[in-house]
Amino acid sequence: AQSVTQLDSQVPVFEEAPVELRCNYSSSVSVYLFWYVQYPNQGLQLLLKYLSGSTLVKGINGFEAEFNKSQTSFHLRKPSVHISDTAEYFCAVRIQGAQKLVFGQGTRLTINP
Amino acid sequence: DTGVSQNPRHKITKRGQNVTFRCDPISEHNRLYWYRQTLGQGPEFLTYFQNEAQLEKSRLLSDRFSAERPKGSFSTLEIQRTEQGDSAMYLCASSSPDLGGRQWNTEAFFGQGTRLTVV
């Protein structure tokens, strides 16, 4: 079975500071990796995904993530955050050939002015 | 098309009552998914349809839960004899096969969810 661990339940940062949200996964087979963002009382929006190819993936809103197979990690980064980035962020995996997503528990990103 | 639509957005019901939620996927999307999200947790997979066929069900989907997609378009999720533990956000998502037939290379688009509170 697959599992996803988001190492930080909450991350507070100051506006314009860099941020890294950590994600580690466990799987015996190859997976695809995703980061989603959820604003209060909203559904999930895809930030970026890794399917194959370059291990550095760029997404929307200035976010990027790097896939590290040896460390089974897919950490999300942004060089300079904005107040509007305040949200819950979810890392997810999907087995190649399967349909369901397996999500981590989420990381709440809080931006302080 | 404005995306995946879910109704109602909020539902408060008494324990023991039945509830039904509706999901309208993005048109031409043939895959539809239901997830449940409890407070402070990530979404958990419940079930998945390809067209009208229900192809996968989670063990989380007890006998009180039933999902349908009769014409391969909208879907309903019914919970019978609701319990307080059913209180959660129910999320629907849809996706479409890649035009090149590479069905793994698709993105799931999520609706805004239905928040259920059982009192």
PDB file of N, CA and C in Angstrom, chain A residues 23-33 50-56 65-75 96:
ATOM      1  N   CYS A  23       7.332  16.592   2.009  1.00  0.00           N
ATOM      2  CA  CYS A  23       6.478  15.448   1.702  1.00  0.00           C
ATOM      3  C   CYS A  23       7.357  14.236   1.430  1.00  0.00           C
ATOM      4  N   ASN A  24       7.075  13.150   2.126  1.00  0.00           N
ATOM      5  CA  ASN A  24       7.728  11.879   1.866  1.00  0.00           C
ATOM      6  C   ASN A  24       6.658  10.839   1.567  1.00  0.00           C
ATOM      7  N   TYR A  25       6.975   9.887   0.703  1.00  0.00           N
ATOM      8  CA  TYR A  25       6.002   8.873   0.354  1.00  0.00           C
ATOM      9  C   TYR A  25       6.618   7.488   0.479  1.00  0.00           C
ATOM     10  N   SER A  26       5.747   6.511   0.545  1.00  0.00           N
ATOM     11  CA  SER A  26       6.171   5.121   0.597  1.00  0.00           C
ATOM     12  C   SER A  26       5.356   4.327  -0.418  1.00  0.00           C
ATOM     13  N   SER A  27       6.061   3.598  -1.284  1.00  0.00           N
ATOM     14  CA  SER A  27       5.377   2.774  -2.277  1.00  0.00           C
ATOM     15  C   SER A  27       6.346   1.742  -2.813  1.00  0.00           C
ATOM     16  N   SER A  28       5.840   0.542  -3.067  1.00  0.00           N
ATOM     17  CA  SER A  28       6.670  -0.530  -3.623  1.00  0.00           C
ATOM     18  C   SER A  28       6.668  -0.499  -5.152  1.00  0.00           C
ATOM     19  N   VAL A  29       5.815   0.348  -5.718  1.00  0.00           N
ATOM     20  CA  VAL A  29       5.740   0.464  -7.176  1.00  0.00           C
ATOM     21  C   VAL A  29       5.875   1.937  -7.557  1.00  0.00           C
ATOM     22  N   SER A  30       6.056   2.170  -8.854  1.00  0.00           N
ATOM     23  CA  SER A  30       6.236   3.545  -9.319  1.00  0.00           C
ATOM     24  C   SER A  30       4.956   4.345  -9.143  1.00  0.00           C
ATOM     25  N   VAL A  31       5.141   5.597  -8.770  1.00  0.00           N
ATOM     26  CA  VAL A  31       3.987   6.474  -8.528  1.00  0.00           C
ATOM     27  C   VAL A  31       4.150   7.791  -9.271  1.00  0.00           C
ATOM     28  N   TYR A  32       3.034   8.471  -9.429  1.00  0.00           N
ATOM     29  CA  TYR A  32       3.018   9.857  -9.859  1.00  0.00           C
ATOM     30  C   TYR A  32       2.776  10.703  -8.609  1.00  0.00           C
ATOM     31  N   LEU A  33       3.295  11.920  -8.605  1.00  0.00           N
ATOM     32  CA  LEU A  33       3.247  12.767  -7.415  1.00  0.00           C
ATOM     33  C   LEU A  33       2.575  14.096  -7.718  1.00  0.00           C
ATOM     34  N   TYR A  50       4.308  15.618 -10.869  1.00  0.00           N
ATOM     35  CA  TYR A  50       5.454  14.954 -11.458  1.00  0.00           C
ATOM     36  C   TYR A  50       4.982  13.621 -12.028  1.00  0.00           C
ATOM     37  N   LEU A  51       5.187  13.461 -13.333  1.00  0.00           N
ATOM     38  CA  LEU A  51       4.834  12.201 -13.988  1.00  0.00           C
ATOM     39  C   LEU A  51       6.084  11.474 -14.452  1.00  0.00           C
ATOM     40  N   SER A  52       6.998  12.195 -15.053  1.00  0.00           N
ATOM     41  CA  SER A  52       8.265  11.625 -15.520  1.00  0.00           C
ATOM     42  C   SER A  52       9.142  12.776 -15.980  1.00  0.00           C
ATOM     43  N   GLY A  53      10.382  12.454 -16.356  1.00  0.00           N
ATOM     44  CA  GLY A  53      11.258  13.470 -16.920  1.00  0.00           C
ATOM     45  C   GLY A  53      12.004  14.249 -15.854  1.00  0.00           C
ATOM     46  N   SER A  54      12.171  15.536 -16.080  1.00  0.00           N
ATOM     47  CA  SER A  54      12.925  16.384 -15.168  1.00  0.00           C
ATOM     48  C   SER A  54      12.368  16.304 -13.757  1.00  0.00           C
ATOM     49  N   THR A  55      13.276  16.172 -12.809  1.00  0.00           N
ATOM     50  CA  THR A  55      12.824  16.004 -11.424  1.00  0.00           C
ATOM     51  C   THR A  55      12.401  17.316 -10.790  1.00  0.00           C
ATOM     52  N   LEU A  56      12.717  18.434 -11.414  1.00  0.00           N
ATOM     53  CA  LEU A  56      12.278  19.742 -10.911  1.00  0.00           C
ATOM     54  C   LEU A  56      11.037  20.158 -11.692  1.00  0.00           C
ATOM     55  N   ALA A  65       8.551  22.036  -7.169  1.00  0.00           N
ATOM     56  CA  ALA A  65       8.817  20.878  -6.321  1.00  0.00           C
ATOM     57  C   ALA A  65       9.881  20.025  -6.983  1.00  0.00           C
ATOM     58  N   GLU A  66      10.628  19.315  -6.162  1.00  0.00           N
ATOM     59  CA  GLU A  66      11.678  18.448  -6.679  1.00  0.00           C
ATOM     60  C   GLU A  66      11.448  17.018  -6.242  1.00  0.00           C
ATOM     61  N   PHE A  67      11.423  16.116  -7.198  1.00  0.00           N
ATOM     62  CA  PHE A  67      11.264  14.696  -6.941  1.00  0.00           C
ATOM     63  C   PHE A  67      12.631  14.093  -6.658  1.00  0.00           C
ATOM     64  N   ASN A  68      12.756  13.416  -5.522  1.00  0.00           N
ATOM     65  CA  ASN A  68      13.997  12.742  -5.168  1.00  0.00           C
ATOM     66  C   ASN A  68      13.673  11.278  -4.920  1.00  0.00           C
ATOM     67  N   LYS A  69      13.995  10.448  -5.897  1.00  0.00           N
ATOM     68  CA  LYS A  69      13.608   9.040  -5.812  1.00  0.00           C
ATOM     69  C   LYS A  69      14.330   8.311  -4.687  1.00  0.00           C
ATOM     70  N   SER A  70      15.611   8.625  -4.498  1.00  0.00           N
ATOM     71  CA  SER A  70      16.388   7.905  -3.483  1.00  0.00           C
ATOM     72  C   SER A  70      15.893   8.222  -2.075  1.00  0.00           C
ATOM     73  N   GLN A  71      15.398   9.444  -1.887  1.00  0.00           N
ATOM     74  CA  GLN A  71      14.883   9.830  -0.573  1.00  0.00           C
ATOM     75  C   GLN A  71      13.364   9.743  -0.507  1.00  0.00           C
ATOM     76  N   THR A  72      12.755   9.281  -1.587  1.00  0.00           N
ATOM     77  CA  THR A  72      11.275   9.189  -1.700  1.00  0.00           C
ATOM     78  C   THR A  72      10.621  10.462  -1.174  1.00  0.00           C
ATOM     79  N   SER A  73      11.086  11.576  -1.705  1.00  0.00           N
ATOM     80  CA  SER A  73      10.549  12.862  -1.267  1.00  0.00           C
ATOM     81  C   SER A  73      10.079  13.680  -2.454  1.00  0.00           C
ATOM     82  N   PHE A  74       9.191  14.620  -2.154  1.00  0.00           N
ATOM     83  CA  PHE A  74       8.650  15.524  -3.178  1.00  0.00           C
ATOM     84  C   PHE A  74       8.306  16.827  -2.459  1.00  0.00           C
ATOM     85  N   HIS A  75       9.327  17.567  -2.078  1.00  0.00           N
ATOM     86  CA  HIS A  75       9.142  18.787  -1.289  1.00  0.00           C
ATOM     87  C   HIS A  75       8.715  19.952  -2.161  1.00  0.00           C
ATOM     88  N   GLN A  96       1.057   4.256 -10.793  1.00  0.00           N
ATOM     89  CA  GLN A  96       0.969   4.265 -12.252  1.00  0.00           C
ATOM     90  C   GLN A  96      -0.034   3.208 -12.710  1.00  0.00           C
TER      91      GLN A  96
END
